[in-house]
Short mmCIF file of C-alpha atoms in Angstrom, two decimals:
data_model
loop_
_atom_site.label_atom_id
_atom_site.label_comp_id
_atom_site.label_asym_id
_atom_site.label_seq_id
_atom_site.Cartn_x
_atom_site.Cartn_y
_atom_site.Cartn_z
CA UNK V 30 -23.68 -75.16 73.86
CA UNK V 31 -21.30 -72.83 71.57
CA UNK V 32 -18.00 -75.00 71.23
CA UNK V 33 -17.13 -72.30 68.70
CA UNK V 34 -16.18 -69.94 71.52
CA UNK V 35 -12.70 -72.35 71.97
CA UNK V 36 -11.85 -72.10 68.04
CA UNK V 37 -12.93 -68.44 68.14
CA UNK V 38 -10.47 -67.81 70.87
CA UNK V 39 -8.13 -70.20 70.10
CA UNK V 40 -5.11 -67.65 70.05
CA UNK V 41 -5.72 -66.09 73.51
CA UNK V 42 -6.26 -69.89 74.60
CA UNK V 43 -2.68 -70.90 73.19
CA UNK V 44 -1.57 -67.64 74.63
CA UNK V 45 -2.64 -68.88 77.88
CA UNK V 46 -1.16 -71.87 77.72
CA UNK V 47 2.35 -70.54 77.23
CA UNK V 48 2.08 -68.36 80.10
CA UNK V 49 1.15 -71.37 82.18
CA UNK V 50 4.17 -73.07 80.71
CA UNK V 51 6.53 -70.33 81.60
CA UNK V 52 5.28 -69.60 85.28
CA UNK V 53 5.55 -73.54 85.57
CA UNK V 54 9.08 -73.77 84.08
CA UNK V 55 10.25 -70.99 86.21
CA UNK V 56 8.62 -71.81 89.14
CA UNK V 57 10.04 -75.43 88.94
CA UNK V 58 13.49 -74.33 88.58
CA UNK V 59 13.31 -72.12 91.61
CA UNK V 60 11.24 -75.02 93.39
CA UNK V 61 14.16 -77.44 92.45
CA UNK V 62 16.85 -74.80 93.77
CA UNK V 63 15.03 -74.08 96.87
CA UNK V 64 14.34 -78.14 97.11
CA UNK V 65 17.83 -79.02 97.14
CA UNK V 66 19.06 -76.33 99.56
CA UNK V 67 16.44 -77.36 102.15
CA UNK V 68 17.34 -81.10 101.51
CA UNK V 69 20.90 -80.43 102.52
CA UNK V 70 20.02 -78.39 105.27
CA UNK V 71 17.63 -80.95 106.62
CA UNK V 72 20.64 -84.00 106.55
CA UNK V 73 23.56 -81.56 107.84
CA UNK V 74 25.00 -82.56 111.11
CA UNK V 75 24.44 -79.01 112.14
CA UNK V 76 21.55 -78.69 114.33
CA UNK V 77 20.87 -74.76 113.50
CA UNK V 78 20.81 -75.63 109.66
CA UNK V 79 18.51 -78.57 110.56
CA UNK V 80 16.30 -76.30 112.31
CA UNK V 81 16.39 -73.57 109.67
CA UNK V 82 15.43 -76.22 107.20
CA UNK V 83 12.63 -78.13 109.08
CA UNK V 84 10.85 -74.53 109.95
CA UNK V 85 10.63 -73.66 106.47
CA UNK V 86 9.17 -77.17 105.40
CA UNK V 87 6.70 -76.88 107.94
CA UNK V 88 5.80 -73.13 107.83
CA UNK V 89 5.38 -73.43 103.80
CA UNK V 90 3.91 -76.88 103.52
CA UNK V 91 1.00 -75.85 106.15
CA UNK V 92 0.02 -72.51 104.22
CA UNK V 93 -2.22 -72.61 101.55
CA UNK V 94 -0.46 -71.63 98.29
CA UNK V 95 -3.27 -68.96 97.54
CA UNK V 96 -2.31 -67.09 100.56
CA UNK V 97 1.51 -66.88 100.04
CA UNK V 98 0.75 -65.77 96.28
CA UNK V 99 -1.81 -63.11 97.85
CA UNK V 100 0.98 -62.15 100.34
CA UNK V 101 3.57 -61.86 97.46
CA UNK V 102 1.11 -59.88 95.25
CA UNK V 103 -0.96 -57.73 97.71
CA UNK V 104 1.14 -57.34 100.90
CA UNK V 105 4.89 -56.93 99.74
CA UNK V 106 4.15 -53.41 97.78
CA UNK V 107 3.59 -52.32 101.56
CA UNK V 108 7.52 -52.68 102.27
CA UNK V 109 8.19 -51.35 98.68
CA UNK V 110 8.31 -54.63 96.73
CA UNK V 111 5.81 -54.72 93.84
CA UNK V 112 5.63 -57.75 91.46
CA UNK V 113 3.68 -58.34 88.75
CA UNK V 114 0.94 -60.93 88.82
CA UNK V 115 3.43 -63.26 86.92
CA UNK V 116 6.24 -63.02 89.13
CA UNK V 117 4.15 -63.07 92.38
CA UNK V 118 2.84 -66.64 91.08
CA UNK V 119 6.14 -67.68 89.74
CA UNK V 120 7.82 -67.22 93.25
CA UNK V 121 4.63 -68.31 95.53
CA UNK V 122 4.72 -71.82 93.70
CA UNK V 123 8.58 -72.00 93.59
CA UNK V 124 8.66 -71.47 97.25
CA UNK V 125 5.49 -73.86 98.07
CA UNK V 126 7.25 -76.67 95.32
CA UNK V 127 10.45 -76.01 97.26
CA UNK V 128 9.50 -77.35 100.68
CA UNK V 129 7.69 -80.29 98.96
CA UNK V 130 10.54 -81.25 96.63
CA UNK V 131 13.03 -80.75 99.58
CA UNK V 132 11.11 -83.50 101.56
CA UNK V 133 11.11 -86.07 98.53
CA UNK V 134 14.92 -85.11 98.07
CA UNK V 135 15.60 -85.37 101.70
CA UNK V 136 14.06 -88.89 101.83
CA UNK V 137 15.81 -89.91 98.61
CA UNK V 138 19.12 -89.10 100.23
CA UNK V 139 18.51 -90.77 103.55
CA UNK V 140 17.87 -93.37 101.02
CA UNK V 141 21.18 -93.90 100.01
CA UNK V 142 23.34 -96.30 101.98
CA UNK V 143 25.31 -94.45 104.71
CA UNK V 144 28.50 -96.05 103.20
CA UNK V 145 28.23 -94.16 100.04
CA UNK V 146 29.17 -90.77 101.94
CA UNK V 147 31.62 -92.69 103.77
CA UNK V 148 33.30 -93.78 100.77
CA UNK V 149 33.28 -90.24 99.33
CA UNK V 150 34.43 -88.77 102.31
CA UNK V 151 37.20 -91.24 103.22
CA UNK V 152 38.68 -90.62 99.50
CA UNK V 153 39.31 -87.04 100.55
CA UNK V 154 36.38 -85.44 98.82
CA UNK V 155 34.62 -82.39 100.48
CA UNK V 156 31.03 -82.71 101.87
CA UNK V 157 29.44 -80.83 99.03
CA UNK V 158 31.42 -82.55 96.36
CA UNK V 159 30.16 -85.71 98.34
CA UNK V 160 26.77 -84.47 98.07
CA UNK V 161 27.22 -83.78 94.59
CA UNK V 162 28.98 -86.26 92.69
CA UNK V 163 27.65 -89.34 95.03
CA UNK V 164 24.81 -88.87 97.15
CA UNK V 165 22.38 -86.25 95.07
CA UNK V 166 22.39 -88.32 91.67
CA UNK V 167 21.60 -91.77 93.42
CA UNK V 168 19.04 -89.84 95.57
CA UNK V 169 17.18 -88.04 92.21
CA UNK V 170 17.10 -91.49 90.68
CA UNK V 171 15.09 -92.96 93.41
CA UNK V 172 13.14 -89.42 93.34
CA UNK V 173 12.36 -89.28 89.96
CA UNK V 174 8.81 -90.46 90.50
CA UNK V 175 7.41 -88.30 93.35
CA UNK V 176 9.37 -85.63 91.84
CA UNK V 177 7.29 -85.96 88.78
CA UNK V 178 4.03 -86.05 90.94
CA UNK V 179 5.37 -82.50 92.41
CA UNK V 180 5.98 -81.25 89.03
CA UNK V 181 2.43 -82.47 87.78
CA UNK V 182 1.02 -80.53 90.99
CA UNK V 183 2.97 -77.57 90.07
CA UNK V 184 1.54 -77.24 86.93
CA UNK V 185 -2.11 -77.86 88.13
CA UNK V 186 -1.53 -75.34 91.13
CA UNK V 187 -0.03 -72.62 88.61
CA UNK V 188 -3.89 -72.15 88.01
CA UNK V 189 -3.99 -70.08 91.17
CA UNK V 190 -2.08 -67.13 89.50
CA UNK V 191 -5.41 -66.62 87.71
CA UNK V 192 -6.48 -65.08 91.04
CA UNK V 193 -3.71 -62.06 90.82
CA UNK V 194 -4.68 -61.67 87.11
CA UNK V 195 -2.29 -63.73 85.04
CA UNK V 196 -3.56 -64.79 81.71
CA UNK V 197 -2.62 -68.46 81.98
CA UNK V 198 -4.94 -70.95 80.90
CA UNK V 199 -7.25 -70.40 83.79
CA UNK V 200 -7.14 -66.81 83.68
CA UNK V 201 -7.78 -66.92 79.92
CA UNK V 202 -10.77 -69.02 80.44
CA UNK V 203 -12.29 -67.11 83.26
CA UNK V 204 -12.03 -63.88 80.51
CA UNK V 205 -13.93 -65.60 77.91
CA UNK V 206 -16.33 -67.01 80.09
CA UNK V 207 -17.64 -64.07 81.55
CA UNK V 208 -17.65 -62.38 78.15
CA UNK V 209 -19.34 -65.08 76.41
CA UNK V 210 -21.10 -67.22 79.42
CA UNK V 211 -20.26 -70.24 77.13
CA UNK V 212 -19.03 -71.82 80.85
CA UNK V 213 -19.38 -75.50 80.25
CA UNK V 214 -17.27 -75.49 76.96
CA UNK V 215 -14.47 -72.92 78.29
CA UNK V 216 -13.54 -74.88 81.32
CA UNK V 217 -13.90 -78.10 79.76
CA UNK V 218 -11.15 -76.57 77.04
CA UNK V 219 -9.17 -75.56 80.04
CA UNK V 220 -9.26 -78.61 81.28
CA UNK V 221 -7.78 -80.10 78.12
CA UNK V 222 -5.31 -77.47 77.80
CA UNK V 223 -3.97 -78.59 81.37
CA UNK V 224 -4.12 -82.27 80.23
CA UNK V 225 -1.98 -81.42 77.13
CA UNK V 226 0.68 -80.51 79.54
CA UNK V 227 0.75 -82.81 82.35
CA UNK V 228 -0.10 -85.85 80.38
CA UNK V 229 3.22 -85.44 78.39
CA UNK V 230 4.74 -84.63 81.89
CA UNK V 231 3.75 -87.89 83.11
CA UNK V 232 5.18 -89.64 79.82
CA UNK V 233 8.39 -87.70 80.40
CA UNK V 234 9.12 -88.87 83.94
CA UNK V 235 8.38 -92.42 83.18
CA UNK V 236 10.75 -92.05 80.46
CA UNK V 237 13.49 -90.48 82.48
CA UNK V 238 13.04 -92.95 84.97
CA UNK V 239 13.73 -95.81 82.58
CA UNK V 240 16.48 -94.11 81.22
CA UNK V 241 18.30 -93.61 84.31
CA UNK V 242 17.85 -97.19 85.31
CA UNK V 243 20.01 -98.47 82.73
CA UNK V 244 23.48 -99.70 83.85
CA UNK V 245 22.21 -99.12 87.44
CA UNK V 246 21.72 -102.19 89.71
CA UNK E 4 58.25 -92.64 113.85
CA UNK E 5 55.02 -94.80 113.99
CA UNK E 6 52.72 -93.62 111.08
CA UNK E 7 49.47 -94.26 113.20
CA UNK E 8 49.40 -93.84 116.94
CA UNK E 9 46.54 -94.05 119.27
CA UNK E 10 47.66 -92.56 122.77
CA UNK E 11 44.86 -93.09 125.76
CA UNK E 12 41.82 -92.86 123.43
CA UNK E 13 38.31 -93.46 124.59
CA UNK E 14 35.02 -93.20 122.78
CA UNK E 15 31.46 -93.70 123.61
CA UNK E 16 28.50 -94.01 121.64
CA UNK E 17 26.03 -92.30 124.13
CA UNK E 18 26.44 -94.66 127.15
CA UNK E 19 28.18 -97.33 125.53
CA UNK E 20 32.17 -97.31 125.97
CA UNK E 21 33.53 -98.49 122.66
CA UNK E 22 37.04 -97.94 122.94
CA UNK E 23 38.68 -98.04 126.49
CA UNK E 24 42.24 -96.49 126.85
CA UNK E 25 43.69 -97.53 123.58
CA UNK E 26 47.35 -97.37 123.08
CA UNK E 27 48.89 -98.55 119.93
CA UNK E 28 51.67 -97.67 117.86
CA UNK E 29 51.99 -98.92 114.13
CA UNK E 30 55.28 -98.43 112.28
CA UNK E 31 55.77 -97.34 108.50
CA UNK E 32 55.11 -100.56 106.27
CA UNK E 33 53.44 -102.67 108.80
CA UNK E 34 50.53 -105.24 108.41
CA UNK E 35 48.39 -105.08 111.34
CA UNK E 36 45.76 -107.46 111.72
CA UNK E 37 42.84 -106.53 114.30
CA UNK E 38 40.57 -109.49 115.36
CA UNK E 39 37.96 -110.04 117.93
CA UNK E 40 34.60 -110.89 118.72
CA UNK E 41 31.53 -108.45 116.98
CA UNK E 42 31.04 -105.58 119.01
CA UNK E 43 34.80 -105.41 120.35
CA UNK E 44 35.26 -102.11 118.71
CA UNK E 45 37.80 -103.27 116.04
CA UNK E 46 35.81 -101.45 113.00
CA UNK E 47 35.39 -98.47 115.45
CA UNK E 48 39.35 -98.11 115.90
CA UNK E 49 40.25 -97.94 112.18
CA UNK E 50 37.30 -95.63 111.52
CA UNK E 51 38.95 -93.52 114.00
CA UNK E 52 42.08 -93.04 111.68
CA UNK E 53 40.51 -90.99 109.07
CA UNK E 54 37.89 -89.47 111.57
CA UNK E 55 35.05 -91.19 110.30
CA UNK E 56 34.29 -91.78 113.83
CA UNK E 57 35.32 -89.21 116.35
CA UNK E 58 37.11 -89.89 119.50
CA UNK E 59 36.11 -88.27 123.18
CA UNK E 60 39.29 -88.42 124.57
CA UNK E 61 43.10 -89.31 123.96
CA UNK E 62 45.00 -88.65 120.76
CA UNK E 63 45.11 -89.91 117.27
CA UNK E 64 48.20 -89.14 115.39
CA UNK E 65 48.44 -90.09 111.64
CA UNK E 66 51.38 -89.24 109.89
CA UNK E 67 52.23 -86.39 112.12
CA UNK E 68 48.70 -85.04 111.85
CA UNK E 69 46.38 -85.00 115.22
CA UNK E 70 43.02 -86.67 113.63
CA UNK E 71 41.08 -85.72 117.11
CA UNK E 72 42.07 -82.09 116.81
CA UNK E 73 38.89 -80.57 115.00
CA UNK E 74 41.10 -77.95 113.58
CA UNK E 75 43.08 -80.43 111.45
CA UNK E 76 42.14 -80.41 108.01
CA UNK E 77 40.94 -83.75 108.09
CA UNK E 78 41.12 -84.09 104.01
CA UNK E 79 44.85 -83.95 103.95
CA UNK E 80 44.92 -86.98 106.65
CA UNK E 81 42.20 -88.81 104.35
CA UNK E 82 44.32 -88.52 101.23
CA UNK E 83 46.62 -90.69 102.72
CA UNK E 84 44.49 -92.89 104.08
CA UNK E 85 42.58 -95.06 101.63
CA UNK E 86 39.51 -97.38 103.31
CA UNK E 87 37.83 -100.84 101.74
CA UNK E 88 34.75 -101.37 103.31
CA UNK E 89 32.75 -104.51 103.92
CA UNK E 90 30.30 -103.36 101.69
CA UNK E 91 32.29 -102.38 99.30
CA UNK E 92 30.64 -99.32 98.79
CA UNK E 93 31.26 -98.45 95.05
CA UNK E 94 29.37 -95.81 93.25
CA UNK E 95 26.36 -97.79 91.58
CA UNK E 96 25.76 -94.65 89.10
CA UNK E 97 29.43 -94.64 88.11
CA UNK E 98 31.38 -96.92 85.86
CA UNK E 99 34.05 -98.72 87.58
CA UNK E 100 36.74 -96.43 85.77
CA UNK E 101 34.78 -93.36 87.11
CA UNK E 102 34.88 -94.99 90.59
CA UNK E 103 38.46 -95.13 90.64
CA UNK E 104 39.10 -91.89 89.03
CA UNK E 105 37.06 -89.66 91.01
CA UNK E 106 39.30 -88.71 93.91
CA UNK E 107 42.45 -88.53 91.98
CA UNK E 108 40.61 -85.88 89.57
CA UNK E 109 38.29 -84.19 91.89
CA UNK E 110 40.56 -84.25 95.18
CA UNK E 111 44.60 -84.34 93.83
CA UNK E 112 43.47 -82.33 90.61
CA UNK E 113 45.15 -85.00 88.24
CA UNK E 114 44.25 -84.76 84.73
CA UNK E 115 41.98 -87.20 83.52
CA UNK E 116 44.12 -89.06 81.03
CA UNK E 117 46.79 -89.47 83.96
CA UNK E 118 44.24 -90.67 85.91
CA UNK E 119 42.75 -93.42 83.76
CA UNK E 120 46.01 -94.51 82.73
CA UNK E 121 46.62 -95.19 86.28
CA UNK E 122 43.27 -96.79 86.79
CA UNK E 123 44.35 -99.12 84.09
CA UNK E 124 47.47 -100.16 85.82
CA UNK E 125 45.40 -100.42 88.96
CA UNK E 126 43.00 -102.69 87.36
CA UNK E 127 45.57 -104.95 85.78
CA UNK E 128 47.00 -105.29 89.58
CA UNK E 129 43.69 -106.34 90.98
CA UNK E 130 43.08 -108.78 88.03
CA UNK E 131 40.50 -107.21 86.22
CA UNK E 132 41.74 -105.39 83.50
CA UNK E 133 38.96 -105.70 81.20
CA UNK E 134 35.96 -104.60 83.52
CA UNK E 135 36.80 -100.45 83.41
CA UNK E 136 33.38 -100.06 81.56
CA UNK E 137 31.48 -102.23 84.01
CA UNK E 138 29.04 -100.67 86.52
CA UNK E 139 29.55 -102.18 89.80
CA UNK E 140 26.04 -103.90 89.57
CA UNK E 141 27.41 -106.09 86.95
CA UNK E 142 30.17 -107.17 88.92
CA UNK E 143 30.61 -109.99 91.27
CA UNK E 144 31.23 -109.10 94.97
CA UNK E 145 34.62 -110.31 94.57
CA UNK E 146 35.36 -107.97 91.73
CA UNK E 147 33.58 -105.48 93.43
CA UNK E 148 35.79 -105.51 96.10
CA UNK E 149 38.95 -105.76 93.91
CA UNK E 150 37.81 -102.36 92.30
CA UNK E 151 37.38 -101.05 96.02
CA UNK E 152 41.07 -101.76 96.54
CA UNK E 153 42.04 -100.09 93.14
CA UNK E 154 39.80 -97.40 93.93
CA UNK E 155 41.90 -96.91 97.50
CA UNK E 156 45.23 -97.20 95.76
CA UNK E 157 44.29 -94.37 93.06
CA UNK E 158 45.22 -91.73 95.48
CA UNK E 159 48.47 -93.45 96.45
CA UNK E 160 47.72 -93.63 99.88
CA UNK E 161 50.58 -94.34 102.65
CA UNK E 162 47.79 -96.38 104.70
CA UNK E 163 45.16 -98.77 103.92
CA UNK E 164 42.48 -99.35 106.09
CA UNK E 165 40.57 -102.65 105.28
CA UNK E 166 37.20 -102.85 107.55
CA UNK E 167 36.29 -106.86 107.34
CA UNK E 168 36.95 -106.86 103.24
CA UNK E 169 35.72 -110.40 102.96
CA UNK E 170 32.95 -110.65 105.39
CA UNK E 171 30.06 -109.82 102.92
CA UNK E 172 31.65 -112.25 100.07
CA UNK E 173 30.58 -115.61 99.25
CA UNK E 174 33.28 -118.34 100.15
CA UNK E 175 34.44 -118.69 96.71
CA UNK E 176 35.41 -115.20 96.19
CA UNK E 177 37.28 -114.77 99.50
CA UNK E 178 40.30 -115.85 98.17
CA UNK E 179 40.51 -114.16 95.14
CA UNK E 180 40.54 -110.53 97.30
CA UNK E 181 42.65 -111.72 99.94
CA UNK E 182 45.31 -112.60 96.99
CA UNK E 183 45.05 -108.99 96.05
CA UNK E 184 45.66 -107.90 99.65
CA UNK E 185 48.64 -110.68 100.25
CA UNK E 186 50.48 -108.95 97.26
CA UNK E 187 49.92 -105.30 98.63
CA UNK E 188 51.15 -106.43 101.89
CA UNK E 189 54.51 -107.04 100.15
CA UNK E 190 54.64 -103.45 98.55
CA UNK E 191 55.48 -101.54 101.63
CA UNK E 192 52.44 -99.90 102.45
CA UNK E 193 50.85 -99.86 105.86
CA UNK E 194 47.98 -101.87 106.34
CA UNK E 195 45.45 -102.00 109.13
CA UNK E 196 43.08 -105.03 108.31
CA UNK E 197 39.90 -106.10 110.55
CA UNK E 198 39.16 -109.49 109.44
CA UNK E 199 38.18 -112.99 110.61
CA UNK E 200 40.29 -114.78 108.20
CA UNK E 201 43.12 -115.96 110.29
CA UNK E 202 44.77 -117.99 107.61
CA UNK E 203 45.63 -114.19 106.19
CA UNK E 204 46.50 -113.07 109.63
CA UNK E 205 49.05 -116.14 110.15
CA UNK E 206 50.48 -115.67 106.87
CA UNK E 207 50.99 -112.05 106.08
CA UNK E 208 50.60 -109.96 109.26
CA UNK E 209 53.45 -108.45 111.20
CA UNK E 210 51.35 -108.00 114.42
CA UNK E 211 47.89 -109.33 115.54
CA UNK E 212 45.68 -107.08 117.72
CA UNK E 213 43.08 -108.64 119.67
CA UNK E 214 40.41 -106.78 121.14
CA UNK E 215 37.24 -107.11 123.22
CA UNK E 216 34.90 -105.16 124.87
CA UNK E 217 36.82 -101.88 123.63
CA UNK E 218 40.06 -102.72 124.98
CA UNK E 219 43.26 -104.26 123.33
CA UNK E 220 43.97 -107.46 124.98
CA UNK E 221 46.82 -108.63 123.66
CA UNK E 222 49.08 -107.60 120.74
CA UNK E 223 51.79 -110.04 119.10
CA UNK E 224 53.37 -111.42 116.04
CA UNK E 225 51.13 -114.34 114.56
CA UNK E 226 53.47 -116.93 115.91
CA UNK E 227 52.76 -115.60 119.24
CA UNK E 228 49.49 -115.61 118.69
CA UNK E 229 48.35 -118.66 117.17
CA UNK E 230 50.81 -120.89 119.22
CA UNK E 231 50.86 -119.39 122.67
CA UNK E 232 48.54 -116.49 123.54
CA UNK E 233 49.12 -115.28 126.90
CA UNK E 234 45.49 -114.03 127.88
CA UNK E 235 42.75 -116.24 128.86
CA UNK E 236 40.22 -114.32 126.66
CA UNK E 237 42.51 -114.54 123.47
CA UNK E 238 42.22 -118.06 124.07
CA UNK E 239 38.74 -118.51 124.44
CA UNK E 240 38.58 -116.40 121.48
CA UNK E 241 40.74 -118.20 119.30
CA UNK E 242 39.39 -121.40 120.58
CA UNK E 243 36.15 -120.74 119.15
CA UNK E 244 37.01 -119.57 115.62
CA UNK E 245 39.91 -122.29 114.70
#
């Protein structure tokens, strides 16, 4: 085995790591934004809003992520929207993970005692203020561990963008592999690079969880 | 003019008829204690005042505003009506100070410095001036409930609603909360108190309301109530708890 392929191609592998990081961060921001909206839709009293939120979650969760990404990349040009592989990947991942984060946040919100909302509303806050200032901060505390899992899943799932010719970690590994046929070192190297991202993410989640617990019963 | 008025109010939870033809008029500055067996609708009654519960029939008029009317801006009513809950419902992720200043700052747009100054005064008034930086989880139940009272007072409401404020407290902490409530009763604020504390009712109530099965059975002064109740159901209830 020629392990030197890794050192020889270190520059493009690190470039791939950076791309994976970029896709993941952007997709994560989109996913959290979608997740908050979906969660709020699913806990409001409006039947129409709940239906919309539920429909989104059930549709997106039950379609393979790769199909979403391919749709964005290959099908949207039919209606005049052309996305690069990078952005198809970011949006696909964000839309997909948003459904899962929405579910996590929803259960977090439902886990906050009902009296918290009543206290906030009875003090004159609007529903949105009550959510933002009282309910969501508490919901997020209990959902840090599952949110961390979703984040790590998102990082791993970002490898699917390689299928729409994004040179992230996996895309770069595919490229080096097909040029050198040194598949064993290349994919072991790729796995290591994913661990470089996911293990610190897991450690970070634990640290955040501990910090938020301080001063909290 | 009455500050709280119920006119022919009916409410159902699905098929359960929880408020039946309730007519009630509470004057400004009155201290009214609502008693009755559990499930009699007394908590529901006061929760209708600030529309934590909606009514299906009749009118609830609070300081001239029709709470039952969906077009009424309920937030304006809620700013006039403070509420203290059985489970305190302090925000556990906020300090005592933040709990008290949130609504004045966010709803009344009061400058932070002013809101904090007022919070300090209120904490002194409820006897825990030194606890402003603590989190609710670091306080005893009695202290938490006193913070909750300070939080309700921070909006300078005209009306205070108490929903079984001492029912979740250990016996030795009940007195400290009742003492704060007794002090408040003499300030001219309108108070509606759902409680099982008959001593409190006897001592500070202007009127006592007895409810059973969603109906107001009897209304009268504490003397009337505890010495010569008229209705058999009232007598039966009092004989069980006194």
